[in-house]
Short mmCIF file of C-alpha atoms in Angstrom, two decimals:
data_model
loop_
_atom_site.label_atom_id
_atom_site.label_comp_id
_atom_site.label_asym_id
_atom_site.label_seq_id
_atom_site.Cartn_x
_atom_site.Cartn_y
_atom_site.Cartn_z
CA UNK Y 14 0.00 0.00 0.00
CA UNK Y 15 1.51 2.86 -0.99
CA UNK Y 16 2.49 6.28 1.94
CA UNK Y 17 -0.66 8.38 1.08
CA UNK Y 18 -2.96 5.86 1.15
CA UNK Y 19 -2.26 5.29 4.77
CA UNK Y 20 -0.09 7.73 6.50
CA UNK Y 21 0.15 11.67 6.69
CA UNK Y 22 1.12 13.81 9.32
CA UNK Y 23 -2.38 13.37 11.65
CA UNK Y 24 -0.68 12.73 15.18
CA UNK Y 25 -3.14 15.52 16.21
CA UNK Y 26 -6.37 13.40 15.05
CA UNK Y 27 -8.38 11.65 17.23
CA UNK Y 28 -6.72 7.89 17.40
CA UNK Y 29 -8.79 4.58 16.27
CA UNK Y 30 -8.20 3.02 19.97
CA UNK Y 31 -5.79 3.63 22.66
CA UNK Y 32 -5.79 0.50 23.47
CA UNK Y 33 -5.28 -3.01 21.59
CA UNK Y 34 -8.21 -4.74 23.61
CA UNK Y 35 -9.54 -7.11 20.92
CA UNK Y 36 -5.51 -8.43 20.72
CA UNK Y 37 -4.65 -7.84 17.32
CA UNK Y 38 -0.99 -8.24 16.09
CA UNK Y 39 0.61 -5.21 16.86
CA UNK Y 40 1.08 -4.83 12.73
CA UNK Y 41 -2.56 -4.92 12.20
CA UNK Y 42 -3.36 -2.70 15.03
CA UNK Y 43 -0.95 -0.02 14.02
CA UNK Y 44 -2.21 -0.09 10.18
CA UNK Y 45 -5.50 0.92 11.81
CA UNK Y 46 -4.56 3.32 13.41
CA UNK Y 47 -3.29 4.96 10.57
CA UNK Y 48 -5.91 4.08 8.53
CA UNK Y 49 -8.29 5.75 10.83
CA UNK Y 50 -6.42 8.81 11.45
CA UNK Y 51 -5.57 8.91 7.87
CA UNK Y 52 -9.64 8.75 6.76
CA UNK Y 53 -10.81 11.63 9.93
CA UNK Y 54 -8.11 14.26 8.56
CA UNK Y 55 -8.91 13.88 5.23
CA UNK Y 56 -12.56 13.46 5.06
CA UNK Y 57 -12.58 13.56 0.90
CA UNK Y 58 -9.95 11.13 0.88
CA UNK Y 59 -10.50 7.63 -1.54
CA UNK Y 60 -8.11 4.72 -0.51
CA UNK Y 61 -6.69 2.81 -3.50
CA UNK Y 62 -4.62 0.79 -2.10
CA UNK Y 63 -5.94 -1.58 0.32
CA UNK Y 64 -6.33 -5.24 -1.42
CA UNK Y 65 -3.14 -6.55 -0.93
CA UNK Y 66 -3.40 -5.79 3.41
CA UNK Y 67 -6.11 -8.06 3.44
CA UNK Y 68 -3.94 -10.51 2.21
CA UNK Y 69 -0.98 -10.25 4.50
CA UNK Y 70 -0.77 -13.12 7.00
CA UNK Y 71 -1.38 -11.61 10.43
CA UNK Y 72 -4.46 -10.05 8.97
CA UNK Y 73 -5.73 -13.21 8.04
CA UNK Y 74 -4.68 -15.39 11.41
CA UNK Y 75 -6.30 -12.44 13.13
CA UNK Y 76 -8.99 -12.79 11.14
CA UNK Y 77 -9.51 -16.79 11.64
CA UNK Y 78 -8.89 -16.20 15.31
CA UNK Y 79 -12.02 -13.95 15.26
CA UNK Y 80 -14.16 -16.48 13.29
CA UNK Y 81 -12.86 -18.98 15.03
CA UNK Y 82 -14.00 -17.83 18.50
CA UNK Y 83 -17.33 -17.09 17.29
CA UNK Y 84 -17.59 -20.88 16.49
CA UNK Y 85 -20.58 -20.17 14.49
CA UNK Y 86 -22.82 -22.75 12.33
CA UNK Y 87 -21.27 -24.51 9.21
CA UNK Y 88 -22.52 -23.19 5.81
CA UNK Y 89 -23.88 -24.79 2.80
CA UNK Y 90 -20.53 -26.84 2.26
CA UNK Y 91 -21.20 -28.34 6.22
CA UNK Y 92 -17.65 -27.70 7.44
CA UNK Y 93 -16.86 -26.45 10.88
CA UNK Y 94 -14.54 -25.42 12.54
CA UNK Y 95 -12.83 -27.98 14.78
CA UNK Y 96 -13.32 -30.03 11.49
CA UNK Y 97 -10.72 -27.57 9.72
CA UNK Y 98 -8.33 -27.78 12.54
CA UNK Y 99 -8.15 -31.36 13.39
CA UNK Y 100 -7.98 -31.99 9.19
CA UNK Y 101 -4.32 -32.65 8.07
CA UNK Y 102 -2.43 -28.97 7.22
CA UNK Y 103 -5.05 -27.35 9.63
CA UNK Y 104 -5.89 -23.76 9.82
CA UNK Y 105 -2.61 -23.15 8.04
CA UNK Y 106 -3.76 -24.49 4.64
CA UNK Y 107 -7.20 -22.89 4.99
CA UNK Y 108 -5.31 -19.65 4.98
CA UNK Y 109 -2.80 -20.65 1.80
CA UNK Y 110 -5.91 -21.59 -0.14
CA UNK Y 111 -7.53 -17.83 0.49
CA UNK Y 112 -4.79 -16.21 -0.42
CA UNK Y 113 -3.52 -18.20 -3.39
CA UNK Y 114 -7.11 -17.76 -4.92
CA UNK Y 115 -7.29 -13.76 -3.93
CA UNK Y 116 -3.79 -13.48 -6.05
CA UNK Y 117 -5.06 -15.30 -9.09
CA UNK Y 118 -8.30 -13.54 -8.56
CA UNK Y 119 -10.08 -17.13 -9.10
CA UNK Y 120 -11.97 -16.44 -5.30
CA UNK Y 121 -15.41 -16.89 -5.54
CA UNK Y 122 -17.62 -16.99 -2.58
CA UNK Y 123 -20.07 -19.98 -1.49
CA UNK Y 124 -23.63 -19.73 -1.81
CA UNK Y 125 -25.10 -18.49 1.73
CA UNK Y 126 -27.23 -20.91 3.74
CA UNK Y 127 -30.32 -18.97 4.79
CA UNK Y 128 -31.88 -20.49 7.80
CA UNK Y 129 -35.13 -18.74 9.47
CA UNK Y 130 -34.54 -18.07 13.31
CA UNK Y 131 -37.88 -16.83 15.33
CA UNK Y 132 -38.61 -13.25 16.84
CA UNK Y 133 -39.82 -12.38 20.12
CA UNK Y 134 -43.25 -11.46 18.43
CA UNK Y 135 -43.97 -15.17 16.61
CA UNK Y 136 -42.36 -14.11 13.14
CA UNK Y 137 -39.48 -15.20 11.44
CA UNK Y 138 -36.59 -13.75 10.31
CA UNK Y 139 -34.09 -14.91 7.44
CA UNK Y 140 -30.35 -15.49 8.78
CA UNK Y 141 -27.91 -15.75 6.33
CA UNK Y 142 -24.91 -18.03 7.34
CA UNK Y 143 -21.61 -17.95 5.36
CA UNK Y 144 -18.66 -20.79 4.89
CA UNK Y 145 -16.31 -20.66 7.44
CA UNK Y 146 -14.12 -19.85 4.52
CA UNK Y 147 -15.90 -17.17 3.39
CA UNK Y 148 -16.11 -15.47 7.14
CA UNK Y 149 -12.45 -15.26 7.33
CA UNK Y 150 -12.01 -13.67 4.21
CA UNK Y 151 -14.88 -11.15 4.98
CA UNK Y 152 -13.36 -10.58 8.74
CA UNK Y 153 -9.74 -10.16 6.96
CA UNK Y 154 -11.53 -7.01 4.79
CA UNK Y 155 -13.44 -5.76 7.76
CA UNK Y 156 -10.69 -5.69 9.95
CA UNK Y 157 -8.55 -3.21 7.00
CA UNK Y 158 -12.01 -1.14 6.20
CA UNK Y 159 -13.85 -0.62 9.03
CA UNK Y 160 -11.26 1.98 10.54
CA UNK Y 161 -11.50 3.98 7.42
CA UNK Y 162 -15.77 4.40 7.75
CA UNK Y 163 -15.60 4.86 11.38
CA UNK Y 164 -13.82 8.12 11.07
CA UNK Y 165 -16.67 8.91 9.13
CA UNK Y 166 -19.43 7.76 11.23
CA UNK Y 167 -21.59 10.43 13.72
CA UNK Y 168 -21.50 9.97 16.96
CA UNK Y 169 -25.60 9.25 16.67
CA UNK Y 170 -24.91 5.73 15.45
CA UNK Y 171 -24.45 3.08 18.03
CA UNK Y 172 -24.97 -0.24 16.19
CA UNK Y 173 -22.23 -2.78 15.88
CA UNK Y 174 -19.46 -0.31 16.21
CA UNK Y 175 -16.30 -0.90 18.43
CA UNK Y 176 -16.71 1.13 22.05
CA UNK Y 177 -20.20 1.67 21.58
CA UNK Y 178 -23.59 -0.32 22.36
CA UNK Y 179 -26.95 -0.47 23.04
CA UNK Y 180 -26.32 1.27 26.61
CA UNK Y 181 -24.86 4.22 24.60
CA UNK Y 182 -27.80 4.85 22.99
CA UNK Y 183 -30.26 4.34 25.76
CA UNK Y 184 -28.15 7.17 27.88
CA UNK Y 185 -28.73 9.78 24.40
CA UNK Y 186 -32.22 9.19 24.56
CA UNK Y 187 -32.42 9.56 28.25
CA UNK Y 188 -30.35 12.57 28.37
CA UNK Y 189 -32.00 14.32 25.39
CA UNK Y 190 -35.84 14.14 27.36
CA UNK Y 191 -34.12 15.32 30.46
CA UNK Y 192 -33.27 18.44 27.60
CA UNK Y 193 -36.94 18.72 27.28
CA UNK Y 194 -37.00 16.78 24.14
CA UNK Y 195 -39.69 14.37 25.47
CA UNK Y 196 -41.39 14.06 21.97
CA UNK Y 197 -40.62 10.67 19.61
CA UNK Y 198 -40.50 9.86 16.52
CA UNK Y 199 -40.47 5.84 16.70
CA UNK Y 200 -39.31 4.98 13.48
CA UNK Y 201 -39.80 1.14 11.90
CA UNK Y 202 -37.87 -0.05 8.59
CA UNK Y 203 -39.40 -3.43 7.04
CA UNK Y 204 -37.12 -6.01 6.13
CA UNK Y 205 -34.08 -3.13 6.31
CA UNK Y 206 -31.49 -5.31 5.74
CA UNK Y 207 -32.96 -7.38 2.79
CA UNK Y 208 -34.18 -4.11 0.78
CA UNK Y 209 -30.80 -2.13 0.61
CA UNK Y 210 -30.34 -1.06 -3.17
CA UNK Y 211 -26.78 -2.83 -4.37
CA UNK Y 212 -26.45 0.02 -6.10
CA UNK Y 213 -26.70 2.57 -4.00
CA UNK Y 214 -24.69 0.94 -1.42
CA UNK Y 215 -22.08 0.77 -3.83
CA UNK Y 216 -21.92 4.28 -4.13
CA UNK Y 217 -21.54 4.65 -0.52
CA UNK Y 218 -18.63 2.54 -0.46
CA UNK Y 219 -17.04 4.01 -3.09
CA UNK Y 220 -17.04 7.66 -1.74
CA UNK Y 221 -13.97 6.13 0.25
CA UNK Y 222 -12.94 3.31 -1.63
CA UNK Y 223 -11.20 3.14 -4.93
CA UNK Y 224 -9.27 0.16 -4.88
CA UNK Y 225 -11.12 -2.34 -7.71
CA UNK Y 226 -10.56 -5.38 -5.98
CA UNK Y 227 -12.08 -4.61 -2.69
CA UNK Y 228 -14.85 -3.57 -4.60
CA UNK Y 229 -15.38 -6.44 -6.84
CA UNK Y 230 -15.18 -8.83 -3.49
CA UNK Y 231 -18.09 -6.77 -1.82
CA UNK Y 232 -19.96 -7.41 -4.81
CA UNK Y 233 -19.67 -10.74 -4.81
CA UNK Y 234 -20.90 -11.23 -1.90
CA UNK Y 235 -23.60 -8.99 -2.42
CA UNK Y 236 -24.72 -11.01 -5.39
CA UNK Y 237 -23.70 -14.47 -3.67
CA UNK Y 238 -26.23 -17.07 -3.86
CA UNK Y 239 -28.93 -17.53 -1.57
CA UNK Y 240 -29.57 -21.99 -0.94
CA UNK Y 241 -32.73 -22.50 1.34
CA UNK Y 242 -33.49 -25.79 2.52
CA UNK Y 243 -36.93 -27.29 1.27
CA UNK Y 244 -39.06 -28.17 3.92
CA UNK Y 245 -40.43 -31.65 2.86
CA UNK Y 246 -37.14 -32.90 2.08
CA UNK Y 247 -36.52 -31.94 -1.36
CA UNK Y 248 -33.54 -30.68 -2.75
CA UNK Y 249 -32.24 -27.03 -1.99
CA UNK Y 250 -33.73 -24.59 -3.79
CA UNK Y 251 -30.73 -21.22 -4.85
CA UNK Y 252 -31.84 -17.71 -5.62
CA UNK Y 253 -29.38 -14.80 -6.27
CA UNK Y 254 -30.49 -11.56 -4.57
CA UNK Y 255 -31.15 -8.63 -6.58
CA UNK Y 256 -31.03 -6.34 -2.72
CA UNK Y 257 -30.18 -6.03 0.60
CA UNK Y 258 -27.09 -7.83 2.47
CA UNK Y 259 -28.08 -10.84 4.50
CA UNK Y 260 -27.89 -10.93 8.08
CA UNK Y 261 -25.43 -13.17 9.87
CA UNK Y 262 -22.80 -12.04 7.34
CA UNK Y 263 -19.53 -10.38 8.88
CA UNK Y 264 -19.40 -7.77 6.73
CA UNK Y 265 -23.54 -7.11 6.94
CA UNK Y 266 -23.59 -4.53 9.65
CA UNK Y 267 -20.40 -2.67 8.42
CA UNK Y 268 -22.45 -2.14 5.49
CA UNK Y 269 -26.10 -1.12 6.73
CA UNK Y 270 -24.11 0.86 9.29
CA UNK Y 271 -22.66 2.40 6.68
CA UNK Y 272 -25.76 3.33 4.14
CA UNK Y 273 -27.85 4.79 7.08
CA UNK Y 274 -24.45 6.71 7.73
CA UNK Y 275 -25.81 9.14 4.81
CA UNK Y 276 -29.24 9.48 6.34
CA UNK Y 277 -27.63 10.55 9.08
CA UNK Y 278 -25.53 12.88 7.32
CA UNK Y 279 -28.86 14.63 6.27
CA UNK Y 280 -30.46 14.65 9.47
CA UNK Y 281 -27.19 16.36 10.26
CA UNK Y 282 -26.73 19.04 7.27
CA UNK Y 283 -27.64 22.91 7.61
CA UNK Y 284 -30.75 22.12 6.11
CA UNK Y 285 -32.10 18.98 7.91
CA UNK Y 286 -34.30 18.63 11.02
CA UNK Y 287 -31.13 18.86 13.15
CA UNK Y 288 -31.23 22.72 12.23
CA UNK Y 289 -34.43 23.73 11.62
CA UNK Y 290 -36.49 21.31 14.17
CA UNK Y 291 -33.73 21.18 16.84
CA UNK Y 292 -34.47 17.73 16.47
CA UNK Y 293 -31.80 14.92 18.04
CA UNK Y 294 -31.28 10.89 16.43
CA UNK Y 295 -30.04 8.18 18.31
CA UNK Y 296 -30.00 5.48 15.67
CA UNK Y 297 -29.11 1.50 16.57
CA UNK Y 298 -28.31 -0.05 12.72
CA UNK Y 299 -31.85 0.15 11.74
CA UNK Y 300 -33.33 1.30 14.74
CA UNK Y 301 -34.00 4.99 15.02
CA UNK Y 302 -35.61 7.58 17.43
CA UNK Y 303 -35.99 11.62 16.65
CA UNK Y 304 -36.24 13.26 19.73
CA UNK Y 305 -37.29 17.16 19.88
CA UNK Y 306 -39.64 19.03 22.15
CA UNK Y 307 -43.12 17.86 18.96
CA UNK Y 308 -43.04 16.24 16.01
CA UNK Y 309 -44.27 17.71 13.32
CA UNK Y 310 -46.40 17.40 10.38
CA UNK Y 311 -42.65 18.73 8.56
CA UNK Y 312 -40.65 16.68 10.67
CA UNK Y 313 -42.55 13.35 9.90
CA UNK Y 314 -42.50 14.21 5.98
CA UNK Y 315 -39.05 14.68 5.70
CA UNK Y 316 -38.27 11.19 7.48
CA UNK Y 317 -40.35 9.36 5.15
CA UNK Y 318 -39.95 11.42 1.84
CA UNK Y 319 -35.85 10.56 2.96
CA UNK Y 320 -35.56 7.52 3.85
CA UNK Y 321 -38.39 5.71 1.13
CA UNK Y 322 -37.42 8.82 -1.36
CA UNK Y 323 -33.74 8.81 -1.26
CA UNK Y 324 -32.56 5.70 0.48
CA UNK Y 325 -35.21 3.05 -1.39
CA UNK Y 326 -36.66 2.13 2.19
CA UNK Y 327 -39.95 0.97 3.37
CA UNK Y 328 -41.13 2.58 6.66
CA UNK Y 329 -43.63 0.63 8.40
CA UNK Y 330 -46.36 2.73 9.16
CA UNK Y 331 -48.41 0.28 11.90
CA UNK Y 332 -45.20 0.27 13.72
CA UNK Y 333 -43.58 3.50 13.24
CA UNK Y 334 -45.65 5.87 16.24
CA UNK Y 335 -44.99 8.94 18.09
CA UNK Y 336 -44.57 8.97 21.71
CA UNK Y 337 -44.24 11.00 24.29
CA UNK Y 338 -41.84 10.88 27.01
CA UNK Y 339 -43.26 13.48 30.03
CA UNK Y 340 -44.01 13.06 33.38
CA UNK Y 341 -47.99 13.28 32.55
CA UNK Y 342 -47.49 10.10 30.65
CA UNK Y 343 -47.56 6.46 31.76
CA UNK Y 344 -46.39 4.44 28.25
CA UNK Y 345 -43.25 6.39 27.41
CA UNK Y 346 -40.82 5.44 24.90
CA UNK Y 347 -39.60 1.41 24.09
CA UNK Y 348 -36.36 1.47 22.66
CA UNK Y 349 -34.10 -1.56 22.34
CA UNK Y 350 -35.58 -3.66 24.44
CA UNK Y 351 -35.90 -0.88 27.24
CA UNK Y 352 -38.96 1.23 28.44
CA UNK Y 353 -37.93 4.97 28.86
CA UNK Y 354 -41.09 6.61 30.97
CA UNK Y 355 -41.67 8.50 34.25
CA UNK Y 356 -42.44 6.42 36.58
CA UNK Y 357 -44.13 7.21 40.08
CA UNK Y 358 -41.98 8.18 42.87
CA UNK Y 359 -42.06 5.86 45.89
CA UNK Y 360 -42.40 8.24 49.03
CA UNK Y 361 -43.62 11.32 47.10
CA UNK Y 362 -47.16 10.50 45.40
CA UNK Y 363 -47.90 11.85 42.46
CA UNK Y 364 -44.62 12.96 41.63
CA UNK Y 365 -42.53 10.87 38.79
CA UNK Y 366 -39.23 10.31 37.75
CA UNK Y 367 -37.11 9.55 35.01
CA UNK Y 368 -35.89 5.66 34.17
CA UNK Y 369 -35.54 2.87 32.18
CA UNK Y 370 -37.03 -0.80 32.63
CA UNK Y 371 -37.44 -4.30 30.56
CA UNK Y 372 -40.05 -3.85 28.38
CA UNK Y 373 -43.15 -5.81 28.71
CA UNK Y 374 -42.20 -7.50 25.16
CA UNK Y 375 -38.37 -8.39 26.96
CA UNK Y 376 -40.58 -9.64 30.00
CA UNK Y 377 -42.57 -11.87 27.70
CA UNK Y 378 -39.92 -13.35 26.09
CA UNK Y 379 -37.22 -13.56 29.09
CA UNK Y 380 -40.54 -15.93 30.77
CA UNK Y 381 -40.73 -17.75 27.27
CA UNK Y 382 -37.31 -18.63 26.93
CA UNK Y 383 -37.51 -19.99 30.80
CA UNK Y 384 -40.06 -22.14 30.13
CA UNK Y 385 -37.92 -23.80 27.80
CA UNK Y 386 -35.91 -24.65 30.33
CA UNK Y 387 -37.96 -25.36 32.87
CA UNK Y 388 -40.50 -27.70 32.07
CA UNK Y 389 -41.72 -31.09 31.91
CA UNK Y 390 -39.78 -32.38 29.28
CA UNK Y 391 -36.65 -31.77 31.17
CA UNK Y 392 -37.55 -33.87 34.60
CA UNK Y 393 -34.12 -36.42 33.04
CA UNK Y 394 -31.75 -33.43 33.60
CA UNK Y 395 -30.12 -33.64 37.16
CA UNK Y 396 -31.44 -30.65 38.61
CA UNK Y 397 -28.11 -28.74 39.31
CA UNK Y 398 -27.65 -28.88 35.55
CA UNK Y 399 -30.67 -27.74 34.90
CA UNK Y 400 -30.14 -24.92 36.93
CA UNK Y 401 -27.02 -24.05 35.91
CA UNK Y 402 -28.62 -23.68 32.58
CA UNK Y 403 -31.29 -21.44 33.89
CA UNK Y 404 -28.03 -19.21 36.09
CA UNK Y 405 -26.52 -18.97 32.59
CA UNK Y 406 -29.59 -17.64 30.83
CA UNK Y 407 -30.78 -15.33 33.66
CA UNK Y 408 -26.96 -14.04 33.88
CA UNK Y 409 -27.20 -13.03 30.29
CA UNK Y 410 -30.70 -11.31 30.38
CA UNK Y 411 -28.99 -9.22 33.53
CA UNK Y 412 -26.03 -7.82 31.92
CA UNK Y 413 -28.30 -6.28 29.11
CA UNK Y 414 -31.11 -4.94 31.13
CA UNK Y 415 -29.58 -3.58 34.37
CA UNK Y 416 -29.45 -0.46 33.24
CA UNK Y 417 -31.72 2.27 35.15
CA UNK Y 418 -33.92 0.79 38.31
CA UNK Y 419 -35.52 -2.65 37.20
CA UNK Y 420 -36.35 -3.49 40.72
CA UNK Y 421 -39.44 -4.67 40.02
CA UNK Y 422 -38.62 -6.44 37.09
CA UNK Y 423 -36.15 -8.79 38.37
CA UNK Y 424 -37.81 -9.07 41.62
CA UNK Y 425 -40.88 -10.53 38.77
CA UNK Y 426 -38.25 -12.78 36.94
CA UNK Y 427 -36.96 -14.30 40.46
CA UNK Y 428 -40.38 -15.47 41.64
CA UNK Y 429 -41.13 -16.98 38.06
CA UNK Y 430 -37.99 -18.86 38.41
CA UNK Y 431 -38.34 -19.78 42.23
CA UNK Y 432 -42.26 -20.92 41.14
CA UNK Y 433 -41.29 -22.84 38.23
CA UNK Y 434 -38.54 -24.37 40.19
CA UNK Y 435 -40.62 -25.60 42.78
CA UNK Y 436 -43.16 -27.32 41.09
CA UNK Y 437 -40.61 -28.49 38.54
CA UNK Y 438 -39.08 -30.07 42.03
CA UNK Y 439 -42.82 -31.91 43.07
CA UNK Y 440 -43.45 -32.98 39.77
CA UNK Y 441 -39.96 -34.46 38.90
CA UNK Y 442 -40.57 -36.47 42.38
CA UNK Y 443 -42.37 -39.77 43.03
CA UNK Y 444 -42.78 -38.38 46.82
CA UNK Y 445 -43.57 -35.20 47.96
CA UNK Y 446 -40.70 -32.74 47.60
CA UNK Y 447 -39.63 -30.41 50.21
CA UNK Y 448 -36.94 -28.15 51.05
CA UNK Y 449 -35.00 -30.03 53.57
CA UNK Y 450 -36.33 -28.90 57.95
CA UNK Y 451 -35.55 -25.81 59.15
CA UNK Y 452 -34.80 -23.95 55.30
CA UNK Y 453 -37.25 -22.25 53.04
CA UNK Y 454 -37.72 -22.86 49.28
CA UNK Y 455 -35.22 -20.03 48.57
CA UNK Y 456 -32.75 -21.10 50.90
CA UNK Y 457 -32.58 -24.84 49.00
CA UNK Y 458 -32.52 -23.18 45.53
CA UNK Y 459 -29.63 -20.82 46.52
CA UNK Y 460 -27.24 -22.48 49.31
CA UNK Y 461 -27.91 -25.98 48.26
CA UNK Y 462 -29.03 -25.95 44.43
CA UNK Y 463 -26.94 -23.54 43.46
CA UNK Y 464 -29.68 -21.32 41.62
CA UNK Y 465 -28.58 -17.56 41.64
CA UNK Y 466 -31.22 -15.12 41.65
CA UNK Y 467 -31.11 -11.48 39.81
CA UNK Y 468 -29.63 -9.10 42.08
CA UNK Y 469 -32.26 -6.51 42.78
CA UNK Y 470 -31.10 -2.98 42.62
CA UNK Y 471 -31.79 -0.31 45.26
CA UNK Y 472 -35.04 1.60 45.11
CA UNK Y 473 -34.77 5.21 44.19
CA UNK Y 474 -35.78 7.44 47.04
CA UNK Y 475 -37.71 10.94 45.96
CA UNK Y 476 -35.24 12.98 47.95
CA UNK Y 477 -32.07 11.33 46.09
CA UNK Y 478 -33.67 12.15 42.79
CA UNK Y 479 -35.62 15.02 42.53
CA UNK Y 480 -38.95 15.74 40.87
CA UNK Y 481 -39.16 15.08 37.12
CA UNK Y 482 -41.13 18.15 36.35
CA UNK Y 483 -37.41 19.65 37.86
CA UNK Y 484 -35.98 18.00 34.87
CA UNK Y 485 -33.90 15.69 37.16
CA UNK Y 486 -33.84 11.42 37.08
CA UNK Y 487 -34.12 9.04 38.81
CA UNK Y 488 -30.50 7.53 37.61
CA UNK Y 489 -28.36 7.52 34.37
CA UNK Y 490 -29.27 4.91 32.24
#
């Protein structure tokens, strides 16, 4: 790659990471670095020269090593990954094949296996699932790319982007109502990630890219074939898509990140809402909220003349709504998973303040996913394993919804488990089960069972937090 595709004098730019936390060779992490300062002080810049990085050894091991960890489902070919490192040559031939059919540009990718995974509201949603062959090569590109976009991207975004999350965007949305922006427009794309035009993805790419190859290798996977398995046993049935960029790819959220970038870019631009509405977006991939004091008639039109107009995009009117977040209100705002509202103070009545709990919808399907563990067709399973099972699905559900003062949330989720535990207990029994003399129920599921309840956080007191109609919270989310 050649010196000004790469470097410059841009010490004084923001860096890509202080820190090499997802253990990259020190190579690799360096060359992002530069990459990334390289792209933020020279925001018109197009790299040309970036093909033959993806091909340089440590970008591939690090690139395996990622794949590898994931340990994700074979593709359409059925090979997995312990079977490519216990075959004879290993990982290491895996790697010599890539790059021996990069340099004779004879690499084509696999057709994707498409495999239809359920939703927490009974649909179904189309997961597309690479070779293990193909992941590495599209981790290899991602890892030399994604530093370049990333200088590029707002800080409104929060979707699969390294240092930010979920979290990140639940604390914008929070802050921005405690700004008085307690209006919100809750937007709904259908099918986002299957509908994005090729073509005008393409040109979003190649505002920064030049270099051919990369951009013949996105295509191809763009255009890869699409093998769904036929549900009465016949043979697969291949389509090639003529949109969108399936999910379960590596490189599919770089790239949806990366078209919404531009509608964010508008939203953004001396003429968009930001300006003239003194609007705010928090935006998760294809999840979006515009926050401003009311939504207008103007504001609503511009969102959907932009992103069905412009972008090619379907808004889903039965699901896109406008809420508001004020302390008169009891429904509030649900965002990823979350439920931003005012809820009633505990010493104070009639006063409210500002939070974030599990939706009912996260509720639901927390209870749901329980049941699947606890329940009559599991009375074989000794019951510590059982529970150990349930300790590692609760654990999960915790770290993600935390956030803010679910108190009486968990303390709901630890009484459906304790309940289903116990008559899971009498029922796997010939004799009546009880906890052993002198010990409750909860003592025998915690000391002796081994069952770990959610932690329940500290109520909010009134005087701690302040009024909401003071424009104070309860607790940063």
């Amino acid at each position: 790659m050649q010196k000004t595709a790469t470097t410059g004098d841009a010490d004084d730019q923001p860096v890509w990471s202080s820190t090499n936390a997802g253990g990259l060779p020190l190579r690799l992490f360096e060359l992002q670095g530069k990459l990334y300062r390289k792209a933020k002080a020279e925001p018109g810049f197009r790299f040309y020269s970036l093909f033959g990085q993806m091909l340089r050894r440590d970008v591939l091991m690090a690139a395996w090593g990622r794949v590898a960890r994931n340990n994700g489902c074979p593709g359409v070919d059925g090979v997995t990954i312990a079977r490519i490192v216990d075959r004879p040559g290993g990982v290491a031939d895996v790697l010599d094949d890539i790059e021996r059919d990069r340099r004779t540009r004879t690499y084509r990718p696999s057709a994707v296996k498409r495999v239809m995974i359920p939703k927490a509201h009974g649909t179904l949603r189309p997961l597309g699932i690479p070779t293990v062959k193909d992941r590495v090569v599209q981790t290899a590109l991602k890892l030399i790319i994604e530093p370049i976009f990333e200088a590029d991207f707002l800080e409104c975004s929060h979707g699969f982007r390294p240092n930010h999350s979920a979290h990140h965007a639940l604390r914008e949305v929070t802050t921005n109502v405690r700004e008085g922006k307690g209006a919100a427009y809750d937007a709904d794309l259908s099918s986002y990630f299957d509908t994005i035009s090729h073509d005008k993805l393409m040109a979003c790419v190649e505002k920064r890219i030049v270099d051919h190859s990369v951009l013949a290798l996105i295509r191809l996977w763009l255009k890869a074939e699409v093998e769904e398995r036929d549900e009465h046993g016949g043979p697969p049935r291949r389509t090639r898509p003529t949109a969108g960029t399936p999910q379960g790819e590596v490189i599919s959220p770089l790239l949806a990140n990366l078209y919404l970038h531009w509608f964010d870019k508008l939203f953004h631009r001396d003429d968009g809402p930001r300006r003239w509405a003194n609007a705010r977006l928090v935006r998760y991939a294809d999840d979006f909220v515009i926050q401003a004091r009311y939504i207008s008639d103007r504001l609503r039109a511009w969102v959907e003349t932009t992103v069905e107009g412009r972008f090619g995009l379907t808004i889903n009117r039965t699901k896109t709504s406008v809420r508001q977040v004020t302390p008169d209100r009891t429904d509030g705002l649900d965002f990823l998973g979350y439920r931003i509202w005012h809820a009633p103070g505990f010493l104070r009545p009639g006063e409210r303040y500002l939070t974030a709990n599990p939706t009912p919808k996260a509720m639901a399907a927390e209870r749901e996913n329980l049941r699947k563990i606890i329940n009559p067709r599991m009375n074989w399973m000794p019951i510590r394993m059982l529970i150990n099972r349930v300790n590692r699905k609760t654990a999960g559900w915790n770290v993600y919804h935390r956030q803010g003062r679910p108190f009486r949330q968990f303390y709901q989720i630890n009484t459906f488990v304790e309940l289903r535990l116990i008559n899971h207990l009498r029922r796997r029994s010939q004799r009546p089960y009880r906890p052993p003399e002198g010990m409750t129920w909860w003592q025998h599921l915690t000391q002796q069972l081994g069952w770990k309840p959610l932690k329940l956080h500290r109520q909010p007191t009134d005087e701690s937090h302040g009024k909401a109609g003071c424009g104070k919270s309860a607790s940063p989310v």
